[in-house]
XYZ file of C-alpha atoms in Angstrom:
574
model
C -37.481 22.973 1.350
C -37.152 26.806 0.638
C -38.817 27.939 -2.385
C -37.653 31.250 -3.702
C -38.607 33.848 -2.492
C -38.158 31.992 1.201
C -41.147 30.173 2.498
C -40.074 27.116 4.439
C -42.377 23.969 3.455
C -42.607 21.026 5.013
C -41.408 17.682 2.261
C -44.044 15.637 2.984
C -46.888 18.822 2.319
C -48.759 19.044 -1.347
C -47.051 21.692 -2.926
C -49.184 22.230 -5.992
C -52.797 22.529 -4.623
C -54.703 19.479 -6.189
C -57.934 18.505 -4.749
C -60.208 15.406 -5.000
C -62.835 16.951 -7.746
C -64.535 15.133 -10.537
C -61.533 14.394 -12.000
C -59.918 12.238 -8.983
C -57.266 9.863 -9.959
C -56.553 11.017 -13.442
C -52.869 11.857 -14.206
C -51.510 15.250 -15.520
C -52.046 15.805 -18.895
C -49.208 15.922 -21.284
C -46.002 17.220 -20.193
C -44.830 18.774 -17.023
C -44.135 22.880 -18.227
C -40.397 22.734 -16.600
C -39.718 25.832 -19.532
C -42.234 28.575 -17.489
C -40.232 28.275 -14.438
C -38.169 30.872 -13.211
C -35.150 32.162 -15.036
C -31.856 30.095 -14.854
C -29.351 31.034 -11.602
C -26.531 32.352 -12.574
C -22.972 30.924 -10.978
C -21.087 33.313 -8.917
C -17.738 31.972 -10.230
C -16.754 33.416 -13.922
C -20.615 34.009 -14.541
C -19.387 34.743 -17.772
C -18.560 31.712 -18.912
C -21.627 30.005 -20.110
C -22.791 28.577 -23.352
C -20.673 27.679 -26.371
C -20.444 31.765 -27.107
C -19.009 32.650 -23.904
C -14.934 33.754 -24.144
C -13.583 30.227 -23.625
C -10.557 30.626 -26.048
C -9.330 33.645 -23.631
C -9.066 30.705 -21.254
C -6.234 28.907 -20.072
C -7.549 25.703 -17.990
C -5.479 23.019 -16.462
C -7.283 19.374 -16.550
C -6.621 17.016 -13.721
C -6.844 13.410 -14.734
C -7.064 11.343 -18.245
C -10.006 9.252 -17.862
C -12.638 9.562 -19.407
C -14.386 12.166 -17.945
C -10.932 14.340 -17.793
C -10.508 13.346 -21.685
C -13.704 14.795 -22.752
C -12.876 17.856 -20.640
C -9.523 18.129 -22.285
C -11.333 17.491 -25.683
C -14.157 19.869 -25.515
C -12.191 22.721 -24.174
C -9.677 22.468 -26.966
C -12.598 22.427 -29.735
C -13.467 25.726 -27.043
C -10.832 27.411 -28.052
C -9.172 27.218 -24.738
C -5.594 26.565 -23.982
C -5.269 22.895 -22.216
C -2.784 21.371 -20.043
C -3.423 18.226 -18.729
C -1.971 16.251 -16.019
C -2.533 12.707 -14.643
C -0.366 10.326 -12.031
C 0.374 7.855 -14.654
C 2.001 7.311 -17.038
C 1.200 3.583 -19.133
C -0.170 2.828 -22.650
C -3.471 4.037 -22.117
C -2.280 7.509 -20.861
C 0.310 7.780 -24.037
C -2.834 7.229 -26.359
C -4.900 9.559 -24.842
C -2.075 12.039 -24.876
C -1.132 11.661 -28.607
C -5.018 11.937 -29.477
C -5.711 15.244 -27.626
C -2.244 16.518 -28.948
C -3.841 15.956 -32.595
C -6.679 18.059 -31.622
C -5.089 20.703 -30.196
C -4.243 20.163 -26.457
C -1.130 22.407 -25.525
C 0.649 20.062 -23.345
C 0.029 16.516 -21.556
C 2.124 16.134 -18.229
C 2.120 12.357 -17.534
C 3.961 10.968 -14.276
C 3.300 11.659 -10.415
C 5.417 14.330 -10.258
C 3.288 16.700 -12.655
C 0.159 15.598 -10.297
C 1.505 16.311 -7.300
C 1.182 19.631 -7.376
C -0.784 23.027 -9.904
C 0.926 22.893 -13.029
C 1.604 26.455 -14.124
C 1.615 27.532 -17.533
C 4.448 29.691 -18.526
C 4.934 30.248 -14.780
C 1.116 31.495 -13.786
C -1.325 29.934 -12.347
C -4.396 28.088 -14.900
C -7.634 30.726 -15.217
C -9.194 27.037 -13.889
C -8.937 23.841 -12.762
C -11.210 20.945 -14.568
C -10.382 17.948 -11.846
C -11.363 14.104 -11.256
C -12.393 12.688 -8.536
C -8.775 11.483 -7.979
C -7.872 14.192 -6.374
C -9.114 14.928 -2.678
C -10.228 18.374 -1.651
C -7.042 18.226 1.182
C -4.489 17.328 -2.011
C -1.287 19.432 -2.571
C -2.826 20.218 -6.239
C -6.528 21.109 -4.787
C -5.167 23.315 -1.677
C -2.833 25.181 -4.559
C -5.061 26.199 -6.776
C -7.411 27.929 -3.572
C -4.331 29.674 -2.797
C -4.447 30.732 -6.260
C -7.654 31.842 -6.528
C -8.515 29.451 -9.156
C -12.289 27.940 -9.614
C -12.010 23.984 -9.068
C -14.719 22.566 -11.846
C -16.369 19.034 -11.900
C -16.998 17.988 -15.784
C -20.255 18.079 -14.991
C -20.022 22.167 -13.902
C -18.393 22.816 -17.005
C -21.117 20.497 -19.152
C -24.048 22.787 -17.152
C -22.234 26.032 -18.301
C -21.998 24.441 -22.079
C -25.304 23.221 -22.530
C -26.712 21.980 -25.773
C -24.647 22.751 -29.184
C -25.934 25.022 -30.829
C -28.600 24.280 -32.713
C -29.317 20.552 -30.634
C -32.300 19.512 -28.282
C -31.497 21.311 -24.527
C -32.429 18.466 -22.460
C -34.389 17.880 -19.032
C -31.446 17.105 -17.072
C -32.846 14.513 -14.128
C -30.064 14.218 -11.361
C -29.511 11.304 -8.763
C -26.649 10.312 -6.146
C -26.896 8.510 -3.275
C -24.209 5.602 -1.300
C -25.516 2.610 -3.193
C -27.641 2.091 -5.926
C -26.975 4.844 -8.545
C -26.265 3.365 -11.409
C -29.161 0.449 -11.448
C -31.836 3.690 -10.522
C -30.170 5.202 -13.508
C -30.334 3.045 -16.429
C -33.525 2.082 -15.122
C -34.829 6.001 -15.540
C -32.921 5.600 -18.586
C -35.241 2.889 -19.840
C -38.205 4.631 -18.679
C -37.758 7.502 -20.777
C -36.949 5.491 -23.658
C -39.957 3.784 -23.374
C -41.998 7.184 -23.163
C -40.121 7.476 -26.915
C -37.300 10.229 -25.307
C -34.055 10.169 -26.913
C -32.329 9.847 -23.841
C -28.619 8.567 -22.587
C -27.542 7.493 -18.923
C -24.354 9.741 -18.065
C -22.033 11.301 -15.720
C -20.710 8.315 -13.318
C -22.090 5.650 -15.164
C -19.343 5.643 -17.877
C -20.445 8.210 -20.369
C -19.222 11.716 -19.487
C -21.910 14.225 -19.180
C -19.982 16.194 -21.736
C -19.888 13.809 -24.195
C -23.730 13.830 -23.740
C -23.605 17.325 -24.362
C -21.655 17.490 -27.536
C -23.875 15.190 -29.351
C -25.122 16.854 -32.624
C -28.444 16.094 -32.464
C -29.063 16.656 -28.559
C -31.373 14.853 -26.576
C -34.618 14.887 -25.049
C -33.422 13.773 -21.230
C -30.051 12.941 -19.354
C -30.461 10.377 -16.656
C -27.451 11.754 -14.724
C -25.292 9.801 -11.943
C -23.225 12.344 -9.714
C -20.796 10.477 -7.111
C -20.236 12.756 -4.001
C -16.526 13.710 -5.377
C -18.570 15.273 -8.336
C -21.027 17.382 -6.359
C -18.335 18.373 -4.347
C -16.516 19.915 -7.523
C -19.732 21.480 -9.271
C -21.094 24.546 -8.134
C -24.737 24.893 -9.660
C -26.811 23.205 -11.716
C -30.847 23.479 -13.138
C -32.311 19.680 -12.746
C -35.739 19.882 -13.749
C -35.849 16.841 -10.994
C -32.993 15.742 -9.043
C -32.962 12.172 -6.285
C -30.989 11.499 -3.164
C -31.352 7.200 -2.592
C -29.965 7.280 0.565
C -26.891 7.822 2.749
C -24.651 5.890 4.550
C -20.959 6.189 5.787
C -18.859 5.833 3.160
C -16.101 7.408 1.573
C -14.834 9.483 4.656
C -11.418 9.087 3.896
C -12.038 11.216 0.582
C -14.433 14.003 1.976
C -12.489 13.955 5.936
C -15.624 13.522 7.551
C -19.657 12.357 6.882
C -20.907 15.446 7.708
C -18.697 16.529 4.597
C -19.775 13.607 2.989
C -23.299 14.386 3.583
C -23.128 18.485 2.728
C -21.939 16.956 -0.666
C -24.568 14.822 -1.393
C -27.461 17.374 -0.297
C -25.661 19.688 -3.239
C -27.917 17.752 -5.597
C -31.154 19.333 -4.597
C -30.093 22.983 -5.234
C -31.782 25.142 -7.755
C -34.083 21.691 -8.848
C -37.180 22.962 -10.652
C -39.996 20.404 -10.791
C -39.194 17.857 -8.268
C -36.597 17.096 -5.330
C -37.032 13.227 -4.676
C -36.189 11.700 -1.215
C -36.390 8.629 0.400
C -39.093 8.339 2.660
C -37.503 6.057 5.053
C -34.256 7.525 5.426
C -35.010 11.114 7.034
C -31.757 12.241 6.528
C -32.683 12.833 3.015
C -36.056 14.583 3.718
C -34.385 16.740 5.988
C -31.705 17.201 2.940
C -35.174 18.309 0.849
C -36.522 20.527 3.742
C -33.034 22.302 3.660
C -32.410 22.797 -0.187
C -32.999 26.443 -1.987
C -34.563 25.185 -4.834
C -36.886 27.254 -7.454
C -40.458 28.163 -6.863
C -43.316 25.552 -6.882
C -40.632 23.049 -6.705
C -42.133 20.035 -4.649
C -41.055 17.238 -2.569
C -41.775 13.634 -3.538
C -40.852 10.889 -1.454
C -40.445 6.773 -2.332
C -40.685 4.464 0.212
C -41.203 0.340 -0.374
C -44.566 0.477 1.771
C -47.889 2.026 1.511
C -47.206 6.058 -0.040
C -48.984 9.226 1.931
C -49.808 12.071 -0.765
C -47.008 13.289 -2.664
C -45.150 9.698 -2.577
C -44.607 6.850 -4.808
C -44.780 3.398 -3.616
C -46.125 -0.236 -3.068
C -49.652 -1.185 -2.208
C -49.695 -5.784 -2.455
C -47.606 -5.900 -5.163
C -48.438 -3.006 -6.834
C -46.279 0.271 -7.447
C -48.305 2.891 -6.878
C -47.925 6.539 -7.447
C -49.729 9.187 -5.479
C -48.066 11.973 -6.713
C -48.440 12.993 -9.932
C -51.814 12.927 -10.761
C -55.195 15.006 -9.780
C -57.135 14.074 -6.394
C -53.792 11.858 -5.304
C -55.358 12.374 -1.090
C -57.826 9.186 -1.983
C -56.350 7.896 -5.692
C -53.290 6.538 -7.129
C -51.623 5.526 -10.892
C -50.419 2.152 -10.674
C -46.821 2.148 -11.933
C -46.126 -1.866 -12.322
C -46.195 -4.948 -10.361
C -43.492 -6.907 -8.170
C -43.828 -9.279 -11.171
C -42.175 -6.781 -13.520
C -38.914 -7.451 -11.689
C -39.064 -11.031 -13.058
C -38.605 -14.289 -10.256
C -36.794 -11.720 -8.143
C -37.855 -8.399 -6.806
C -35.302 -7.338 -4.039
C -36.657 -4.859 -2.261
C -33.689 -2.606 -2.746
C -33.876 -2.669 -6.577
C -37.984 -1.730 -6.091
C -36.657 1.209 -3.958
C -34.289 2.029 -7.132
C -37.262 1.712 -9.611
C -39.454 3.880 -7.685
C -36.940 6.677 -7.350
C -36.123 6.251 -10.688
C -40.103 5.947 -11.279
C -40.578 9.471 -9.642
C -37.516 11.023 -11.826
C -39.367 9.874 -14.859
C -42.989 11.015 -13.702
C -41.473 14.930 -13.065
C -40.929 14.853 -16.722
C -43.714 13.736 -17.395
C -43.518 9.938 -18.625
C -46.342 7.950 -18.619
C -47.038 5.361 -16.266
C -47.135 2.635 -18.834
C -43.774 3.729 -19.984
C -42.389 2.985 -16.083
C -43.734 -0.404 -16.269
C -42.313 -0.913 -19.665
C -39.031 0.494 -18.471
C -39.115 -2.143 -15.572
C -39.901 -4.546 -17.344
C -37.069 -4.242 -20.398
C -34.337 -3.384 -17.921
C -31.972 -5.554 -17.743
C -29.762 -5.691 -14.882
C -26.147 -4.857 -14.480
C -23.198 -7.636 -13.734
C -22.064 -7.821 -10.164
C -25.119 -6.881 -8.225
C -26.977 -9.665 -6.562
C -26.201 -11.745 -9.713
C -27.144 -15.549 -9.289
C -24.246 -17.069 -11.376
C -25.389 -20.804 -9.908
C -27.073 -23.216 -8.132
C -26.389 -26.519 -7.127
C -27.830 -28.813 -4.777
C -30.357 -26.172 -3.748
C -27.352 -23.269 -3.097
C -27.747 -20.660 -4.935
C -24.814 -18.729 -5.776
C -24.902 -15.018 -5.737
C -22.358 -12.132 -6.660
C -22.741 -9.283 -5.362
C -19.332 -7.598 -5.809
C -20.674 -3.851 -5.858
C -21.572 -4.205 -2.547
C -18.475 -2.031 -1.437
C -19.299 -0.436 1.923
C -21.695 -1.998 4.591
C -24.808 -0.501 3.399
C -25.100 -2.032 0.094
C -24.149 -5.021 1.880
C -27.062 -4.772 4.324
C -29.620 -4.307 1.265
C -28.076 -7.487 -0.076
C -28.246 -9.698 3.196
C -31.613 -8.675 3.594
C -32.480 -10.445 0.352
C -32.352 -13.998 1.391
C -32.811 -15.597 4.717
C -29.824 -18.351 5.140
C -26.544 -16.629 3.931
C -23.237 -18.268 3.725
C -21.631 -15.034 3.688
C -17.876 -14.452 1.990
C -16.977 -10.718 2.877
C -13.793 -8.348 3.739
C -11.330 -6.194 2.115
C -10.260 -2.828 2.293
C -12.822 -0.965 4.662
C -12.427 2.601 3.979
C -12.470 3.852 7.228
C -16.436 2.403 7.953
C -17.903 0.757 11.006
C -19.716 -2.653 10.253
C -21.143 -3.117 14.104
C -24.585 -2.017 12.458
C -24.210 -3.901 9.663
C -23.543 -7.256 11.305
C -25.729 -7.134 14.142
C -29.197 -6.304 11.763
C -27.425 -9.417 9.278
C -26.693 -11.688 12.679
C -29.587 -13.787 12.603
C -29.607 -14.145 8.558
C -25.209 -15.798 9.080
C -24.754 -19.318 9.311
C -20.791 -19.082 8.294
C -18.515 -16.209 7.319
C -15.910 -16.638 5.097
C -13.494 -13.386 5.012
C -11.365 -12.354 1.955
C -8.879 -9.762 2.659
C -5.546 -9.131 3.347
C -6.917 -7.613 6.318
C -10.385 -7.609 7.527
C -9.717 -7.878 11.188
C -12.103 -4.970 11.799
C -14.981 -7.111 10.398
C -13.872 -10.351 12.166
C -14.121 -8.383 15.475
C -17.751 -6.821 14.692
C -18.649 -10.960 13.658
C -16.682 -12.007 17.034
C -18.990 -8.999 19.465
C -22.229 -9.305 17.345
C -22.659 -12.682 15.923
C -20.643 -14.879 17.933
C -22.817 -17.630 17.088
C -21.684 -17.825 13.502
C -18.585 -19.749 12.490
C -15.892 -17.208 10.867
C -12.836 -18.153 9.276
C -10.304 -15.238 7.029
C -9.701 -12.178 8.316
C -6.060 -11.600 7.914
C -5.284 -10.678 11.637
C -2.686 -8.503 12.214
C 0.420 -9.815 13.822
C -0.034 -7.945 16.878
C -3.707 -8.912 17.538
C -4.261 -11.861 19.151
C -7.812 -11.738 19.275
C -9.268 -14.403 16.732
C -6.388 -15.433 15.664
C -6.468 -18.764 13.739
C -5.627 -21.884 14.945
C -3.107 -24.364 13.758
C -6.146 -26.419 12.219
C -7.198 -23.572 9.420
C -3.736 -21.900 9.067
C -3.359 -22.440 5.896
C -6.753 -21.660 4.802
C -6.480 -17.930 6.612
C -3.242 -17.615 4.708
C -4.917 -18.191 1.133
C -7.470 -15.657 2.162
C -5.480 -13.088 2.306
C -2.991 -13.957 -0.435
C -2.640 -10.801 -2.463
C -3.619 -12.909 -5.835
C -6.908 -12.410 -5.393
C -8.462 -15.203 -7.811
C -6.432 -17.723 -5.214
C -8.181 -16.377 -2.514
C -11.475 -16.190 -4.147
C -10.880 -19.895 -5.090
C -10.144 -20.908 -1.011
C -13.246 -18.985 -0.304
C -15.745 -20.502 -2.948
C -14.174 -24.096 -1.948
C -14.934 -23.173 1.793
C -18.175 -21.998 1.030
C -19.096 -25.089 -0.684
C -17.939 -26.740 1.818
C -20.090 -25.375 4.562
C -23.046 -24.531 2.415
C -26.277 -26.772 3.158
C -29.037 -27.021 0.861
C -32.116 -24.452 0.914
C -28.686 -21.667 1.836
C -27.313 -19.256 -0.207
C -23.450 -18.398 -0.846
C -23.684 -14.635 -1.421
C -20.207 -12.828 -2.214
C -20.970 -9.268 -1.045
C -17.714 -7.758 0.569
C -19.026 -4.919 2.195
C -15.450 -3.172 1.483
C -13.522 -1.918 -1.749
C -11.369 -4.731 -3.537
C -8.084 -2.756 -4.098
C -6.139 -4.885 -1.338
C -6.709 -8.187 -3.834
C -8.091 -6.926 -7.045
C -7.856 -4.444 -9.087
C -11.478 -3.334 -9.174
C -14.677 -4.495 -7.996
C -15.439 -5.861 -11.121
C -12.183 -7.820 -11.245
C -13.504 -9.600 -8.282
C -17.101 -10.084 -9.356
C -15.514 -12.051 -12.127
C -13.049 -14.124 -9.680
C -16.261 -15.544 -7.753
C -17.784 -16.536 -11.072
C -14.967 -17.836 -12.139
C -14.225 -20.125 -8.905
C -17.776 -20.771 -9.061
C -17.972 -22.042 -12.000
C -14.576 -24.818 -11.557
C -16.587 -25.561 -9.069
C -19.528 -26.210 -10.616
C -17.561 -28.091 -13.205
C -16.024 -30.434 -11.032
C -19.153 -31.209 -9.183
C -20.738 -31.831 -12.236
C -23.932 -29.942 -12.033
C -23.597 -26.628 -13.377
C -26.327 -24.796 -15.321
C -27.606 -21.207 -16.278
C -27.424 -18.621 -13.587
C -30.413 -16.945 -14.534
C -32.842 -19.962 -13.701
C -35.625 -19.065 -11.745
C -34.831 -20.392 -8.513
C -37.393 -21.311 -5.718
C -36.008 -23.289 -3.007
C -36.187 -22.339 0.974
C -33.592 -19.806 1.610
C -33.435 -18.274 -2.241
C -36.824 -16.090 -1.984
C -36.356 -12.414 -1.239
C -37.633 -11.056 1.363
C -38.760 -8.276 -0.628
C-alpha cells in the first residue's frame, strides 16, 4: 500500500503506532477524524466539473441506458442544467414511461430501439461533451470504442455522484465502498444495519438497487453510504474519496464483459484508490492484500484484513465463537473488542455470511461505530431472498435456494455449508471453469441434477472430478457424445433443458426428491447465470420455491422454511 508521499508498507504492518500501555484493549474514542486528512484529489478528466456550482448547463451529455441508475443520471443532469440525450436498446412499456417522465423534466431527446444503441448518438451532428453509461455496454462496444475516438470521458453514475456530492446545504457523507465476485450486497445491507444501529442516517446504494445519485440528491443528506460497486462500475469511474473502501474476494467471473481476469481484476483493485481511513482485504485471499499493497491511497491510510479464523494485529475475526476485532482499538498486539457471537447469525452461521459481517464489521469500525452497534446490526439483519434460503424440509431434507449463486465461487461458499448435498446446478456459464469448483465440492455430491439448456461443460468437470456421483441434465450438445443420456432418462434430460424454465425446475425438484435421503440436503445453487431458462436469477429462485412447494403439497408435509433445522447433513460447517 503506497501512502502519499510514496512509502511502500506492508498490509498486514500497524500503520498508526499503538502500543500496549495502560490503556490496552480500550477502543478509540469517539469518531475516527476522516475530515483532517489530506485535501480531496482532483480528477484529471474535466477537473472542472465538480459540485452542484460547477458549469454543468454548458454541458451536453449523452446517457447510455434507462434503468435506474441511467434514469437518475438523465434526471439529475437535466435539474443540472445540462442538455440530455438518452439512449437505451429497448424499446417496451417501461422504457416509454421513463421517456415521457424525463421529457416532463426537461430531457432533450430519448432514443429508444437498438439502432440508437448501437452506436454514439450525436447531437446536432457532434459528438456529446460526455458519456454517462450502464453497465450494458462493454468497454469493446461500437458505442464505448466511439466515444474514445471522440475524445469523450466515459462516466459511471457513481463518477458523476462523487463529482456532485451533497446538495447544497445537506449532510456530506462518509462514503464506505465494497465490491468483490460474491457477496456484495448481503456485506452491504449488513454495514447498512450497522450504522443504523450506531444511530447514522444511512442508505445502502449503488448496485444494490438505489442509485448512488439518488442517495446524493436527498435533501437532508446523510450521515454514511454503504456503497456496492460491480466491476462494470469501477471500470467506468475514475476517482473517488472512500473514507474506507472493501475488496471480499475474487474469482473468475465476468470475463466475457471485461475480455480477460486480469482486466477483471485491475477493475476491482480500482476500489482502493485515494481511500482515506481504511482499505479492507481479505486475509485469506492474497490476491486482495496484494490489491491493498498496490493501491495509492492517502496518508496514514491503513490496511485491515478479515479472515474467519484467529486475527493477527490490524485484523478482524473469530476467536470460539466470538468476532473479534484487533484493529481498532489501543494495545490491539495482546487485546481485542469482541464484535458478536456465531449466535447472532441465528440457527445458521455460514461461514461465508460471517466473512460478509466481518468485512462489513471493519467498514463500520473505520467510521467509527461502536462495537455494540455491529452486534446489533448482526443481529437485526435480516437476510436477502435467494441466498442459501431454506424454503423446506421434509423427511429430514432440507431444501435450500440458493439462486445468487451465479458463477462457481459463490457456489463453492454454498456447498461448503452442508455436508450431504443433492446438488441441482447448470446454466449459462459465462465463459468460467468449474474443475476447481467440483473437485473441492466432490466429496460433499451424492447426485447432480443439471438445469440448463446446456451445461455440458459442468457435466464433463462432474464426469473427470466426481465420477462417483450420479449426474443426470446437462443438455449435451448434439455433437458430443460424451455423457450422453441413455434411452432410460431421455425424457428427463429433455425437460431439463426445456427453455420454460419453471418445467425444468419442476423435473429437477421431482428428481431431487426422488434421490434425496434423509439427514441430505437439496441445495439449488447453479453456479451459472439463468438467462438460458429464466429471465433473472431471481425468476429462478422463485421457480425452485415454487416446485418446492407442489411438492411439499402433494407430499403432505410442508411447513415454514425458516424452522430451525438440526438434523445430520443440515449443520454448517461454519
Amino acid at each position: 500500500m503506497t501512502n502519499r508521499p510514496d512509502s511502500a508498507q506492508d498490509p498486514r504492518e500497524v500503520q498508526d503506532g499503538a502500543d500496549d500501555g495502560d490503556d490496552a484493549g480500550t477502543e478509540y474514542e469517539g469518531r475516527l477524524d476522516v475530515a483532517g486528512t489530506e485535501p480531496e484529489r482532483e480528477p484529471e478528466v474535466l477537473p472542472a466539473l465538480r459540485g452542484w456550482d460547477a458549469p454543468w448547463s454548458e454541458l451536453t451529455v449523452a446517457v447510455a441506458g434507462l434503468g435506474l441508475s441511467g434514469f437518475a443520471a438523465a434526471d439529475t443532469l437535466a435539474e443540472l442544467g445540462a442538455r440530455v440525450v438518452v439512449v437505451d436498446a429497448g424499446a417496451g412499456e417501461r422504457q416509454r414511461r421513463s421517456a415521457e417522465t424525463l421529457g416532463l423534466v426537461g430531457v432533450d431527446d430519448v432514443r429508444l430501439g437498438a439502432e440508437h444503441a448501437e452506436s454514439l448518438p450525436l447531437v446536432d451532428g457532434a459528438a456529446p461533451d460526455v458519456l454517462v453509461t450502464s453497465p450494458g455496454w462493454r468497454p469493446d462496444s461500437t458505442l464505448i470504442v466511439q466515444a474514445a475516438e471522440h475524445g469523450v470521458p466515459v462516466w459511471s453514475e457513481v463518477e458523476l455522484a462523487w463529482r456532485l456530492g451533497p446538495r447544497p446545504g445537506a449532510k456530506d457523507p462518509d462514503w464506505l465502498v465494497l465490491t468483490g465476485t460474491n457477496g456484495k450486497t448481503t456485506t452491504v445491507r449488513l454495514l447498512e444495519s450497522m450504522l443504523v444501529a450506531d444511530g447514522l442516517r444511512a442508505v445502502a446504494c449503488g448496485n444494490v438497487g438505489m442509485p448512488v445519485l439518488d442517495a446524493i440528491r436527498d435533501p437532508e443528506g446523510y450521515d454514511a453510504l454503504a456503497v456496492e460497486l460491480s466491476s462494470f462500475q469501477l471500470h467506468y469511474t475514475e476517482l473517488l474519496d472512500p473514507v474506507a473502501s472493501a475488496v471480499l474476494n475474487v474469482a473468475e467471473d465476468h470475463v466475457d464483459w471485461h475480455g480477460s481476469f486480469a482486466a477483471y481484476c485491475r477493475d476491482k483493485a480500482r476500489i482502493f484508490e485515494n481511500t482515506r481511513v481504511a482499505c479492507v482485504y481479505n486475509a485469506d485471499s492474497p490476491l486482495t492484500e496484494r490489491m491493498v499493497a498496490e493501491a495509492d491511497v492517502q496518508e496514514g491510510c491503513r490496511a485491515i484484513g478479515f479472515t474467519t479464523d484467529a486475527p493477527g494485529p490490524s485484523m478482524v475475526g473469530v476467536v470460539d465463537d466470538v468476532l473479534a476485532d484487533r484493529a481498532y482499538l489501543v494495545g490491539r498486539r495482546s487485546r481485542a473488542l469482541e464484535l458478536g457471537l456465531l449466535s447472532d447469525f441465528g440457527p445458521m452461521a455460514p461461514q461465508h455470511l460471517v466473512a460478509n459481517a466481518l468485512a462489513a464489521a471493519a467498514l463500520a469500525r473505520a467510521a467509527g461505530v461502536a462495537p455494540e452497534a455491529v452486534q446489533a446490526g448482526i443481529r437485526t439483519h435480516e437476510p436477502g431472498e435467494h441466498r442459501i434460503q431454506p424454503v423446506a424440509q421434509s423427511g429430514d431434507v432440507l431444501w435450500v435456494n440458493d439462486t445468487k449463486a451465479t458463477n462457481p465461487h459463490a457456489a463453492t461458499a454454498s456447498l461448503t455449508s452442508f455436508s450431504d448435498v443433492v446438488w441441482i446446478a447448470g446454466g449459462l456459464p459465462k465463459g468460467v471453469d468449474y474443475d476447481e469448483l467440483v473437485a473441492a465440492a466432490a466429496p460433499r455430491l451424492r447426485h447432480v441434477v443439471l438445469l440448463g439448456t446446456d451445461s455440458s461443460q459442468l457435466r464433463s468437470s462432474l464426469q473427470r472430478h466426481a465420477p462417483g456421483v450420479s449426474v443426470v441434465g446437462g443438455g449435451v450438445r448434439d455433437d458430443d457424445d460424451e455423457g450422453r443420456p441413455d434411452r432410460s432418462t431421455a425424457s428427463l434430460e429433455r425437460r431439463l433443458a426445456d427453455a420454460d424454465g419453471r418445467e425444468a425446475m419442476r423435473a429437477a425438484v421431482e428428481e431431487a426428491s426422488r434421490v434425496a435421503e434423509p439427514g441430505q440436503t437439496v441445495l439449488m445453487a447453479p453456479a451459472a447465470a439463468s438467462m438460458d431458462q429464466f429471465t433473472s436469477y431471481a425468476t429462478r429462485g422463485e421457480a425452485f420455491i415454487e416446485a418446492v412447494a407442489e411438492l411439499m403439497d402433494r407430499l403432505g408435509h410442508r411447513r415454514p422454511a425458516d424452522a430451525e433445522t438440526t438434523g445430520p447433513g443440515t449443520t454448517p460447517e461454519a
